[in-house]
XYZ file of C-alpha atoms in Angstrom:
238
model
C -4.865 82.561 108.076
C -5.689 78.857 107.878
C -8.258 76.728 106.090
C -11.423 78.230 104.612
C -14.313 75.862 104.026
C -16.656 76.568 101.136
C -19.678 74.469 100.200
C -17.868 72.241 97.714
C -14.175 72.740 98.494
C -11.700 74.026 101.076
C -8.721 76.349 100.664
C -5.585 76.495 102.792
C -3.766 79.815 102.354
C -1.294 79.401 105.221
C 1.812 79.609 103.001
C 0.470 82.118 100.486
C 1.474 85.779 100.789
C -1.945 87.104 99.746
C -4.727 85.753 101.931
C -8.268 84.991 100.815
C -10.477 88.068 100.862
C -13.817 89.381 99.682
C -12.323 90.694 96.413
C -11.399 87.213 95.185
C -14.752 85.700 96.133
C -16.674 88.543 94.487
C -14.704 88.172 91.263
C -15.026 84.389 91.197
C -18.779 84.529 91.795
C -19.537 87.428 89.409
C -17.522 86.627 86.272
C -19.390 85.247 83.242
C -17.906 81.854 82.336
C -20.334 80.238 79.909
C -18.183 80.423 76.757
C -14.770 79.597 78.243
C -12.988 76.448 77.133
C -9.810 77.426 78.994
C -9.536 79.672 82.042
C -6.220 81.195 83.134
C -6.104 82.495 86.711
C -3.292 85.060 86.487
C -1.619 85.508 89.874
C -3.628 82.697 91.429
C -2.396 82.892 95.028
C -3.871 79.990 96.977
C -6.098 79.079 94.033
C -9.499 80.083 95.409
C -10.605 81.745 92.154
C -9.426 78.741 90.123
C -11.554 76.426 92.244
C -14.546 78.752 91.992
C -14.109 78.675 88.225
C -13.936 74.881 88.268
C -17.174 74.743 90.256
C -19.048 77.327 88.169
C -17.842 76.717 84.623
C -17.753 74.008 81.989
C -14.180 74.900 81.040
C -12.073 71.902 80.121
C -8.958 73.338 81.764
C -8.264 75.884 84.485
C -4.607 76.952 84.591
C -3.512 78.726 87.772
C -0.286 80.739 87.377
C 1.704 82.439 90.133
C 5.300 83.597 90.557
C 5.390 82.672 94.262
C 6.607 79.169 95.101
C 4.742 79.186 98.415
C 1.490 80.262 96.763
C 1.835 77.479 94.201
C 2.338 74.927 96.973
C -0.958 76.003 98.533
C -2.747 76.147 95.172
C -1.484 72.690 94.174
C -2.570 71.098 97.455
C -5.960 72.832 97.324
C -6.584 71.698 93.742
C -5.535 68.119 94.564
C -8.009 67.947 97.437
C -10.855 69.446 95.403
C -13.439 67.575 93.288
C -11.833 69.070 90.148
C -8.191 68.011 90.490
C -8.084 66.708 86.889
C -9.208 70.085 85.484
C -6.996 72.440 87.524
C -3.297 72.781 86.709
C -0.949 74.973 88.772
C 2.052 76.569 87.052
C 4.828 78.373 88.921
C 5.940 81.164 86.613
C 5.903 84.928 86.042
C 2.669 85.604 84.177
C 4.153 88.806 82.729
C 6.774 86.684 80.931
C 4.968 83.362 80.474
C 1.506 82.522 79.164
C 0.382 78.922 78.737
C -0.719 77.396 75.452
C -4.516 77.415 75.570
C -7.609 76.355 73.672
C -10.080 79.111 72.846
C -12.460 80.572 73.864
C -10.254 81.835 76.681
C -11.127 83.583 79.915
C -8.306 85.344 81.763
C -9.308 86.134 85.326
C -7.250 87.971 87.916
C -7.354 89.644 91.280
C -4.207 91.646 90.467
C -1.915 93.568 92.805
C -2.985 97.187 92.898
C -1.374 98.641 96.011
C 1.207 101.213 94.953
C 2.200 102.604 98.326
C 5.868 103.474 98.724
C 6.008 101.702 102.087
C 5.923 97.995 101.286
C 4.951 95.188 103.631
C 7.898 93.820 105.648
C 6.752 90.295 104.728
C 8.438 89.542 101.390
C 5.786 87.172 100.030
C 2.948 89.472 101.014
C 4.735 92.461 99.515
C 5.239 90.547 96.270
C 1.562 89.590 96.141
C 0.204 93.032 97.040
C 2.565 95.381 95.258
C 3.736 93.438 92.211
C 6.005 95.998 90.582
C 5.716 94.144 87.251
C 2.273 92.534 87.493
C 0.014 95.575 87.612
C -3.473 96.150 86.217
C -1.796 97.860 83.244
C 0.351 94.792 82.598
C -2.682 92.525 83.019
C -4.495 94.432 80.262
C -1.399 94.127 78.056
C -1.327 90.365 78.694
C -4.974 90.171 77.626
C -4.219 92.165 74.484
C -1.536 89.639 73.499
C -3.729 86.592 74.086
C -7.352 87.528 73.401
C -8.072 86.827 69.738
C -11.321 84.826 69.654
C -14.694 86.637 69.665
C -15.661 84.909 72.921
C -12.312 85.472 74.689
C -12.509 87.826 77.668
C -10.627 89.279 80.627
C -12.197 89.664 84.077
C -10.621 91.445 87.025
C -11.324 93.577 90.096
C -9.693 96.920 90.898
C -10.196 99.963 93.103
C -12.946 102.208 91.748
C -10.571 105.169 91.998
C -8.561 103.721 89.113
C -11.487 103.664 86.684
C -10.228 106.471 84.414
C -6.778 104.887 84.163
C -8.241 101.466 83.366
C -10.622 102.821 80.723
C -7.686 104.612 79.069
C -5.568 101.437 79.052
C -8.438 99.381 77.632
C -8.938 101.870 74.810
C -5.200 101.778 73.994
C -5.398 98.001 73.606
C -8.714 98.012 71.730
C -10.573 96.176 74.445
C -14.152 97.055 75.248
C -16.108 96.712 78.486
C -18.981 94.256 78.278
C -19.813 93.994 81.975
C -18.978 96.369 84.825
C -20.170 96.403 88.412
C -19.412 98.973 91.093
C -19.109 97.415 94.551
C -20.117 99.308 97.696
C -19.379 98.161 101.238
C -22.867 99.319 102.257
C -25.597 101.781 101.342
C -24.537 105.406 101.735
C -20.834 104.694 101.192
C -18.619 105.407 98.196
C -17.819 102.580 95.815
C -14.647 100.770 96.880
C -14.117 98.265 94.069
C -15.176 97.759 90.482
C -15.604 94.413 88.738
C -14.698 94.409 85.049
C -15.144 91.947 82.193
C -13.843 93.032 78.806
C -13.733 91.677 75.259
C -11.910 92.542 72.056
C -13.523 95.448 70.202
C -15.656 93.947 67.436
C -19.237 94.005 66.125
C -19.898 90.786 68.073
C -18.673 92.145 71.422
C -21.361 92.137 74.148
C -23.387 95.273 74.748
C -22.381 97.128 77.880
C -24.092 95.940 81.058
C -23.659 98.219 84.095
C -24.575 97.155 87.607
C -24.008 97.962 91.283
C -23.623 95.677 94.271
C -23.992 96.595 97.941
C -22.330 94.079 100.257
C -24.335 95.250 103.285
C -27.668 96.996 103.533
C -28.699 99.994 105.647
C -29.092 97.688 108.679
C -25.488 96.486 108.233
C -26.691 93.022 107.254
C -25.479 91.190 104.160
C -27.625 92.390 101.295
C -29.937 90.053 99.412
C -27.948 90.650 96.198
C -24.654 89.731 97.886
C -26.184 86.628 99.448
C -27.584 85.548 96.089
C -24.254 86.105 94.333
C -22.234 84.074 96.842
C -24.805 81.480 97.899
C -23.115 78.629 96.005
C -19.898 79.153 97.949
C -20.279 80.474 101.489
C -21.467 77.941 104.038
C -23.647 80.471 105.854
C -25.326 81.938 102.753
């Protein structure tokens, strides 16, 4: 789609199969980052979430991992041109098979593929990014289970609200507990379309559950005050 200009950085997603969208920006703006020493952006695409994490967090290292060579080219160039090039590392690999060596506390963040339609996109890179037969939300939770072992480690992701029951079941299987959850609505009067999740390992020190809702547009079809406040550090017109 071209180059997107944010307040402190720009992102070129012209080679990446999955283009920048509202889901990625919502996740990058919403996720709690204060304890993270390392952040792993699993399935990073063009690297927009990694750069949002670099802007928002005090993490020493942000590691962006993607299986797509073209996506990694975009992510590498975008990181190099950003103010945080020394903190962002791009790794071309299959995150279901490879996980980098990290310092804890760890935050794993992902806008994972969740489209399971039988009819795949004719564009191979876009199909890989959107459908991800191996890298599903279920596999993402399993990856978190294998790598979250510090009390302040967490996993943050966004998924369709219709998959809530499935996700809650998978989290319980892996002994992960929801600390923050936010239902996202396109506007007032509509059904929730997405849910933002941040989960921790089950333990006495795990955060108490915080539930929230976010309406992107209000009843007048204008961007809501809550959405503007959430994204104000990134969008040029907010």
